[in-house]
Tab-separated table of C-alpha atoms in Angstrom:
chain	number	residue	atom	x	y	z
I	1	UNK	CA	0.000	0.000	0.000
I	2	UNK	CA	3.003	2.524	0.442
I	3	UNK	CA	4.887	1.995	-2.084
I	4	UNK	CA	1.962	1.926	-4.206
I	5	UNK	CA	0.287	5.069	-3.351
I	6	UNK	CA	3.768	7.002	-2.879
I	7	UNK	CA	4.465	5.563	-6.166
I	8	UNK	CA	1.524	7.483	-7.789
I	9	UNK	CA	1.890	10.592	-5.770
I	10	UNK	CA	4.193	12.769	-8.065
I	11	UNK	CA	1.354	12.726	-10.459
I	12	UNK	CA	-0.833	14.373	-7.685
I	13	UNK	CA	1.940	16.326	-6.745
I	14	UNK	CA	2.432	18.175	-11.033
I	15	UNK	CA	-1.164	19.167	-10.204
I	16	UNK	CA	-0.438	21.077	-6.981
I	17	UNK	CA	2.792	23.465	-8.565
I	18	UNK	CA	1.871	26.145	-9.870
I	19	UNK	CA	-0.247	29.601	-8.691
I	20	UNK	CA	-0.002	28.332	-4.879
I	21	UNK	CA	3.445	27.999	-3.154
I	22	UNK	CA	4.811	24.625	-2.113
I	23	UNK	CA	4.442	25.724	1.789
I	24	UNK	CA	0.828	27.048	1.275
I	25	UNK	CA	-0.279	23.767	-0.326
I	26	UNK	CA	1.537	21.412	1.874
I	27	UNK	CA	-0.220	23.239	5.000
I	28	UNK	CA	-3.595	22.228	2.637
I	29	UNK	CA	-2.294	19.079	2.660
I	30	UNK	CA	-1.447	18.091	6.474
I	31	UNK	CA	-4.222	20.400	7.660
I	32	UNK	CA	-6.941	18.293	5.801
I	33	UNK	CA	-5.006	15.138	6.359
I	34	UNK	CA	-4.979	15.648	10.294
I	35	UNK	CA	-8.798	16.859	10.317
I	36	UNK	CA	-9.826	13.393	9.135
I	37	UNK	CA	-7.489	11.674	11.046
I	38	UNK	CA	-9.462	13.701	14.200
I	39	UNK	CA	-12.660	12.944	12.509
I	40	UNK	CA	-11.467	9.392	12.708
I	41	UNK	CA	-10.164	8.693	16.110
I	42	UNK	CA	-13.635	10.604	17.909
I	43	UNK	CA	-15.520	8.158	16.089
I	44	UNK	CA	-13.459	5.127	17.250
I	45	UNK	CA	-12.573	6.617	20.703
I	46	UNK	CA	-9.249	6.748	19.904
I	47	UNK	CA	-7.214	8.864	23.177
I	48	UNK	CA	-6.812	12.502	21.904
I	49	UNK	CA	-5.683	13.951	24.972
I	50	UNK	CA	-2.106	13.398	26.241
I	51	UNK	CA	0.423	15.235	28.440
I	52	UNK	CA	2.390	18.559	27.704
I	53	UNK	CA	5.337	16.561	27.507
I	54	UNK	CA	4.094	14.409	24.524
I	55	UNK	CA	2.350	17.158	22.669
I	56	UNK	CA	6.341	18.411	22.238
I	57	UNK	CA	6.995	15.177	20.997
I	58	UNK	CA	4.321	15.468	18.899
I	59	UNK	CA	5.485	18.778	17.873
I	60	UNK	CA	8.862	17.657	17.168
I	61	UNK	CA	7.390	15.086	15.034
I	62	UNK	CA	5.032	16.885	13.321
I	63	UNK	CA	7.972	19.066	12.256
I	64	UNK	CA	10.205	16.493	11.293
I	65	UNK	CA	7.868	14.201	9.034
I	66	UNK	CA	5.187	16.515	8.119
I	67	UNK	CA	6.984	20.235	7.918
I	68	UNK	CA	10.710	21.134	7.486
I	69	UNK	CA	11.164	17.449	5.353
I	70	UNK	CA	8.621	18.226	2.726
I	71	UNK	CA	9.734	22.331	2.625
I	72	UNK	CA	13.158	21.436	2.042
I	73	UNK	CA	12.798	18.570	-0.565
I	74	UNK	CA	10.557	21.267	-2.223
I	75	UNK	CA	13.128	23.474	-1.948
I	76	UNK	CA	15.791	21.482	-3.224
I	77	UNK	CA	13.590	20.429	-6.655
I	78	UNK	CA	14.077	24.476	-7.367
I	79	UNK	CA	17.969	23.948	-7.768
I	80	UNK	CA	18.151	20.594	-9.105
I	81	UNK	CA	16.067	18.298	-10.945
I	82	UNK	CA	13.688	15.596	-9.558
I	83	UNK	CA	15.694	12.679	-10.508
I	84	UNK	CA	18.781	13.885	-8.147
I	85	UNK	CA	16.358	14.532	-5.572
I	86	UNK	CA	14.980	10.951	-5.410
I	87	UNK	CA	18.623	9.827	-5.403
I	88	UNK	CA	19.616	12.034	-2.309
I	89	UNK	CA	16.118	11.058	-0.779
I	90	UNK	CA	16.759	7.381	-1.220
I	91	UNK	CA	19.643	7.461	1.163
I	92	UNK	CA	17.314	7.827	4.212
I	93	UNK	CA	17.883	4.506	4.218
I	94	UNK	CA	21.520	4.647	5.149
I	95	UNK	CA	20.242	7.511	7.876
I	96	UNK	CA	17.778	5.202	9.417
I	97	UNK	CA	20.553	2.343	9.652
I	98	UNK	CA	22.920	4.845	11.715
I	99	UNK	CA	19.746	6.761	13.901
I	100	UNK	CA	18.079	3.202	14.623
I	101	UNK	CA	21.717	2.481	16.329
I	102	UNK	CA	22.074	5.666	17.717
I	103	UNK	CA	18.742	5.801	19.477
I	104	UNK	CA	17.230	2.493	19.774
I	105	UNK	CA	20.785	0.237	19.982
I	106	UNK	CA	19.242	-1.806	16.597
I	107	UNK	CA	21.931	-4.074	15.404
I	108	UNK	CA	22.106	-3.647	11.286
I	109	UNK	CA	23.278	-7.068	9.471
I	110	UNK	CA	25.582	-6.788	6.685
I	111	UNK	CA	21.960	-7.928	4.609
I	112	UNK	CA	20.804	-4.457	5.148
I	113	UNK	CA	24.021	-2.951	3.934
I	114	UNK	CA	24.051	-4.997	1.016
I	115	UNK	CA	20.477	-4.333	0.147
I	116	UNK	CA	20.722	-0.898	0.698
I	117	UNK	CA	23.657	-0.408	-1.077
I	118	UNK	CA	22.112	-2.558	-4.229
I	119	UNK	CA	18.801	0.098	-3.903
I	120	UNK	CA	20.928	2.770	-4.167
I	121	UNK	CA	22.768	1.566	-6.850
I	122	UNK	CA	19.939	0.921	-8.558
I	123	UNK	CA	18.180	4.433	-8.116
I	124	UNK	CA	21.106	6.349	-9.884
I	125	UNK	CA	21.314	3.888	-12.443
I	126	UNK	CA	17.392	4.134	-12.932
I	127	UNK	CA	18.114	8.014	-13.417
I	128	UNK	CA	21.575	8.121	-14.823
I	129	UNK	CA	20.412	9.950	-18.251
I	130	UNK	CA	18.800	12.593	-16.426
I	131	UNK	CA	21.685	13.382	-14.283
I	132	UNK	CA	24.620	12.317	-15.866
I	133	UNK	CA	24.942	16.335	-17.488
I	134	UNK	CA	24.762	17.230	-14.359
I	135	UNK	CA	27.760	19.643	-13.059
I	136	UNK	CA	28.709	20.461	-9.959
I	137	UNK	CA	27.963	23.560	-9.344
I	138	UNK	CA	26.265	26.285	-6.740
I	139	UNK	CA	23.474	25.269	-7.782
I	140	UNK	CA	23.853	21.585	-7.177
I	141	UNK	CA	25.245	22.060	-4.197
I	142	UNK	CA	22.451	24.280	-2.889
I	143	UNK	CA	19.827	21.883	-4.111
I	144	UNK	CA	22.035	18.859	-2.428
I	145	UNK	CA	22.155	20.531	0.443
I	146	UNK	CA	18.732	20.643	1.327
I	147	UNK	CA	17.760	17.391	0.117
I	148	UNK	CA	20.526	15.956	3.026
I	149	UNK	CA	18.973	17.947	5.247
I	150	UNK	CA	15.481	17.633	4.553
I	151	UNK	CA	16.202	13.346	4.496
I	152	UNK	CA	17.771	13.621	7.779
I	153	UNK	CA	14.923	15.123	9.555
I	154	UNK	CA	12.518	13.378	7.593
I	155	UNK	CA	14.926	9.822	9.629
I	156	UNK	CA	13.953	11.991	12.605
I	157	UNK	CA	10.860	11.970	12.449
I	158	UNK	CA	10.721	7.982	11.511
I	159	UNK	CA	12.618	7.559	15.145
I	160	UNK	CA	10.363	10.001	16.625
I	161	UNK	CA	7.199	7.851	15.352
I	162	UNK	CA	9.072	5.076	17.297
I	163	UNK	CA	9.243	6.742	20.489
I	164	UNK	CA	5.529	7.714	19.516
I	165	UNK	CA	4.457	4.246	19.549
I	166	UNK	CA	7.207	2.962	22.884
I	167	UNK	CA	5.521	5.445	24.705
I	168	UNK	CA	1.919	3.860	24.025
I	169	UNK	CA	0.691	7.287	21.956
I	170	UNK	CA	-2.241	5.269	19.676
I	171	UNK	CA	-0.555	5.796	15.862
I	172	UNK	CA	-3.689	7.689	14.431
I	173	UNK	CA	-3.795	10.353	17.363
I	174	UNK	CA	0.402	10.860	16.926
I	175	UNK	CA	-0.396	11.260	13.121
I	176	UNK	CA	-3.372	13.934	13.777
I	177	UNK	CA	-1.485	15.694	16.114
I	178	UNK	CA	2.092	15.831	14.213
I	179	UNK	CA	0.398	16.628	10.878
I	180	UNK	CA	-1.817	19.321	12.364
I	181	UNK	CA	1.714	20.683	14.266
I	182	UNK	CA	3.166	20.391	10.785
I	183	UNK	CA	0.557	22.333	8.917
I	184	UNK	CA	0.484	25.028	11.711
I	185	UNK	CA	4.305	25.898	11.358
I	186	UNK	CA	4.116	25.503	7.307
I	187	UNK	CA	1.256	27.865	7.502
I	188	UNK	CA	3.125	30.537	9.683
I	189	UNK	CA	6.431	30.020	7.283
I	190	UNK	CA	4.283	31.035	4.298
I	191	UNK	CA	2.137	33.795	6.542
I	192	UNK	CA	6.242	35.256	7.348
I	193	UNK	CA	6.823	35.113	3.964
I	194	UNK	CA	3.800	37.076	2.594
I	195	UNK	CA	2.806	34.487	0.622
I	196	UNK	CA	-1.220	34.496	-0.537
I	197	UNK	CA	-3.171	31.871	0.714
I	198	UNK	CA	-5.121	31.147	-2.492
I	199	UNK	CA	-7.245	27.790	-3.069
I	200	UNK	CA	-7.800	27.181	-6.766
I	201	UNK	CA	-11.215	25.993	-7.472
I	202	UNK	CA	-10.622	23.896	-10.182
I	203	UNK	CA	-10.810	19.937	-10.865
I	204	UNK	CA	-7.143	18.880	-10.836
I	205	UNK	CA	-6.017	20.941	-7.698
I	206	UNK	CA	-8.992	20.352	-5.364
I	207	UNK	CA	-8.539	16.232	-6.327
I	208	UNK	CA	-4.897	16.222	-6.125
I	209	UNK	CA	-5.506	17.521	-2.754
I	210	UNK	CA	-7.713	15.290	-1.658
I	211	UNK	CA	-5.553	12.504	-2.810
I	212	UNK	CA	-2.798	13.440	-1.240
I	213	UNK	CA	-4.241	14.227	1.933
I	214	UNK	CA	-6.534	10.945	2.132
I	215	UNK	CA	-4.208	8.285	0.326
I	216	UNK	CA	-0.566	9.977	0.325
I	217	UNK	CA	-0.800	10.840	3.827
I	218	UNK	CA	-3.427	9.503	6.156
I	219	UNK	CA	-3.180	6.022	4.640
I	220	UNK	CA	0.191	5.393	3.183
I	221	UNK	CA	1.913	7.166	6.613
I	222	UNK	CA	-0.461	5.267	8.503
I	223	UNK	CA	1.052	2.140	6.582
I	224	UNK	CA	4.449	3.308	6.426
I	225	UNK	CA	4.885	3.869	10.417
I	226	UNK	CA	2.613	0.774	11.521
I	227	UNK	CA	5.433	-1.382	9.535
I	228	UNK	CA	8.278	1.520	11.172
I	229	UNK	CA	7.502	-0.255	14.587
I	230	UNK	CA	6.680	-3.596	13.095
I	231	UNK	CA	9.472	-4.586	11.112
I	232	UNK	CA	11.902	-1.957	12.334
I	233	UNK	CA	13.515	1.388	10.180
I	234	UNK	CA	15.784	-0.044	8.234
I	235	UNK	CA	13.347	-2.579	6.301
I	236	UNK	CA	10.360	-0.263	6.208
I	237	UNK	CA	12.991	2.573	4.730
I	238	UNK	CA	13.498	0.603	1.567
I	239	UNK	CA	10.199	1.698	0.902
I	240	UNK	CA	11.496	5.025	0.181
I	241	UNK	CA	13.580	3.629	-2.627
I	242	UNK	CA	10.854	1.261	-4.329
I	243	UNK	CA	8.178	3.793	-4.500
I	244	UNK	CA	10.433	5.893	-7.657
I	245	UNK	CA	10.577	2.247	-9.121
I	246	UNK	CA	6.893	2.479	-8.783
I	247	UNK	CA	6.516	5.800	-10.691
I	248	UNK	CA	8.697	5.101	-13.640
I	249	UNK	CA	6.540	1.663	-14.362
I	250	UNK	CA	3.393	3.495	-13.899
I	251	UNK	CA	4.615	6.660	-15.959
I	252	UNK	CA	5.722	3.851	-18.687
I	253	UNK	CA	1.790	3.891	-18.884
I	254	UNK	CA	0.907	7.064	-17.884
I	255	UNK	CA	3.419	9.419	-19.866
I	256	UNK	CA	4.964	6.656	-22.509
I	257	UNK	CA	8.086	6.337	-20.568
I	258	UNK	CA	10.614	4.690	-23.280
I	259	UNK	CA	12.969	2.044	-21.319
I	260	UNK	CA	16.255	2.070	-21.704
I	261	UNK	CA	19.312	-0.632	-20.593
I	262	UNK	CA	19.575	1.547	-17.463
I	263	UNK	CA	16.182	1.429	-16.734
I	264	UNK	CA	16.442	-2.334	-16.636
I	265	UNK	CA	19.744	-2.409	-14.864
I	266	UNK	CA	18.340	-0.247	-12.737
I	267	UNK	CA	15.063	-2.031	-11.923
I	268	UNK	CA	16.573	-5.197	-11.232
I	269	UNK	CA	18.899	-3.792	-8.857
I	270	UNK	CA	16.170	-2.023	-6.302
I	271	UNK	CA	13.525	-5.506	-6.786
I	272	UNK	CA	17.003	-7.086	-5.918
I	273	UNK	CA	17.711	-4.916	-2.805
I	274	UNK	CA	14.444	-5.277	-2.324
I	275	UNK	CA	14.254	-9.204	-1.457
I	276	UNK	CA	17.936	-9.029	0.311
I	277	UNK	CA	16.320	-5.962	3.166
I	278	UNK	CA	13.308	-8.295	2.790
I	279	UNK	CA	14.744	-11.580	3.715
I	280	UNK	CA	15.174	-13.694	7.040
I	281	UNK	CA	18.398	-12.993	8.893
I	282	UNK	CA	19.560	-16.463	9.914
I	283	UNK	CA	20.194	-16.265	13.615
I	284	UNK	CA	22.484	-19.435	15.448
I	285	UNK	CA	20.885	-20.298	19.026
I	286	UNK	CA	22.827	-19.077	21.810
I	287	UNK	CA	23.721	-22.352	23.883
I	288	UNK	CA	24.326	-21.936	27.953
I	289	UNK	CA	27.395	-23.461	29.614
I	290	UNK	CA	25.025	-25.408	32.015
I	291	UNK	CA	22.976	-27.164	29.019
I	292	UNK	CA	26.233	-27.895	27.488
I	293	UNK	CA	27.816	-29.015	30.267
I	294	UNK	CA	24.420	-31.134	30.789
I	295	UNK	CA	24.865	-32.543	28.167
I	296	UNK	CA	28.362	-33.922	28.349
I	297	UNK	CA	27.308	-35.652	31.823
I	298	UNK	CA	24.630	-37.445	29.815
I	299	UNK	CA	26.700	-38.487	27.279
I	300	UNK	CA	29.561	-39.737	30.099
I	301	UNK	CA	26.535	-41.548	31.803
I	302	UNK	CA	25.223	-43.305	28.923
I	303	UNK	CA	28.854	-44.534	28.325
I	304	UNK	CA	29.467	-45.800	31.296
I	305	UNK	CA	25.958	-47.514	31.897
C-alpha cells in the first residue's frame, strides 16, 4: 500500500505546482489530512488527549515528518532536478541504519548494507540519463544541500514515530497531532513570507488535494509507520527507494516512458535490494554453559551404563 500510493503521488503532486506555493499547499495538505485523522479517532474513541510533555513530541514530530522534510525537498527540486532529488532522498535509508543504532541500539546485518547499497545503486542507475549532465555547481550544491537535510529530519521523524508508539501514543492520534503541528508551522512560514493563501477551485487541484491528503498521507503514513515499529527502520525505509521504481513503471503507462538498458539495470537492482532488506536474517541459538555441560554428563553416563 506505500509503495503503491507514494508511487503514484508525483502525479498528484504536477497538479499542486503552480499559482499556490509549495508551503501554502503542503499546510492544505497536512491540515486536511490531520482533520480526518481527528474525525477518525472521535468516532473510534481513539485517546486525543495526552500530556504537555508528549504534545512536544508530537510537535517535534510533526515538524520532522510533516513540515521542514517536505519544505526542504521542495526546496531542493528548485535547484536541481527531480531525478537527483529521489537519489539524495533514497539514502534515508543509510540515515535510518545509523539513527536506529544511535537511538534504539538496533543491530544492522551486513543484509541491510548490502540491500541498501544494491537500492541505491539501482536508483542512480534508474536516473543516470537525467543526471549524468549534471555539473557540480552552486546550484547543485544548494539543491544537495537541502535534500541531506530535509532526508535527515525526515529519519527523525521515523525515530520520533518510534518513540511515539514505545511510549503507548495510539498511531492515528500521533499522526493527527504531528500533521496538524506540521501544517500550523508551514502555515506561519508562508504567513512570514507574505505568501497568498489562495485555493484554486478547479478539478485537478482540489482532487490532487484530496488525494494526497486521504491516500498519500493519512493512509500510506499510517502504513508506512505501523510497519516503522513492526518490522523496524531499516526494512520499512526501503520503501522510500521502491516507491520511484513504482513511478517510472506506472509513468511507462501514464506518460509513454521509453525504457532504456539503465532502466532495466536499474530495476533489477532495487527488486534485488528489495528481497535481500526483505529476507530472514539467519540467527544461530545461543547455547548456555550449564545445558552444554548437561549434556556432556549425559553423554559420560550413557557410556558408562
Amino acid at each position: 500500500m506505500t509503495v503503491l500510493i507514494w508511487g503514484s503521488t508525483w502525479i498528484a503532486i504536477n497538479y499542486q505546482l503552480g499559482d499556490v506555493s509549495p508551503a501554502v499547499s503542503l499546510s492544505y495538505r497536512f491540515a486536511l489530512a490531520a482533520a480526518i485523522l481527528f474525525i477518525f479517532c472521535k468516532q473510534q474513541k481513539i485517546q486525543l488527549n495526552f500530556s504537555l510533555k508528549l504534545h512536544v513530541q508530537f510537535l517535534a514530530f510533526g515538524l520532522a515528518l510533516f513540515g521542514c522534510n517536505y519544505y526542504f525537498l521542495y526546496s531542493a527540486q528548485q535547484h536541481i532536478n527531480s531525478a537527483l532529488t529521489c537519489i539524495g532522498f533514497s539514502m534515508i535509508m543509510i540515515f535510518n541504519m545509523i539513527n536506529a543504532r544511535i537511538w534504539y541500539k538496533t543491530q544492522i546485518t551486513k543484509q541491510f548494507y548490502i540491500g541498501g547499497l544494491l537500492g541505491i545503486t539501482g536508483i542512480t542507475t534508474l536516473f543516470w540519463p537525467q543526471i549524468s549532465h549534471v555539473s557540480l555547481g552552486e546550484q547543485t550544491l544548494i539543491g544537495l544541500s537541502f535534500c541531506l537535510v530535509g532526508t535527515i529530519l525526515a529519519s527523525c521523524g521515523n525515530m520520533i514515530s518510534i518513540r511515539n508508539q514505545k511510549k503507548k501514543a495510539p498511531l492515528h492520534a500521533a499522526n493527527a497531532w504531528g500533521m496538524a503541528y506540521g501544517a500550523i508551522c508551514l502555515g506561519l512560514w508562508a504567513f512570514i513570507n507574505g505568501e497568498a493563501f489562495i485555493l484554486p477551485m478547479n478539478i485537478a487541484y482540489i482532487s490532487s488535494l484530496l488525494y494526497l491528503s486521504i491516500f498519500g498521507s493519512v493512509i500510506a503514513f499510517g502504513c508506512y509507520l505501523t510497519l516503522l515499529n513492526k518490522i523496524g527502520p531499516q526494512k520499512t525505509s526501503y520503501a522510500n527507494i521502491m516507491f520511484p521504481a513504482i513511478a517510472v513503471l506506472i509513468s511507462s503507462f501514464v506518460e509513454d516512458f521509453q525504457w532504456s538498458a539503465f532502466t532495466v539495470v536499474g530495476l533489477s537492482c532495487i527488486f534485488l535490494g528489495n528481497i535481500i532488506v526483505l529476507s530472514k536474517t539467519k540467527v544461530k541459538p545461543e547455547v548456555s554453559k550449564n545445558a552444554v555441560r548437561n549434556d556432556d554428563i549425559n553423554t559420560a553416563e550413557k557410556v558408562v551404563s
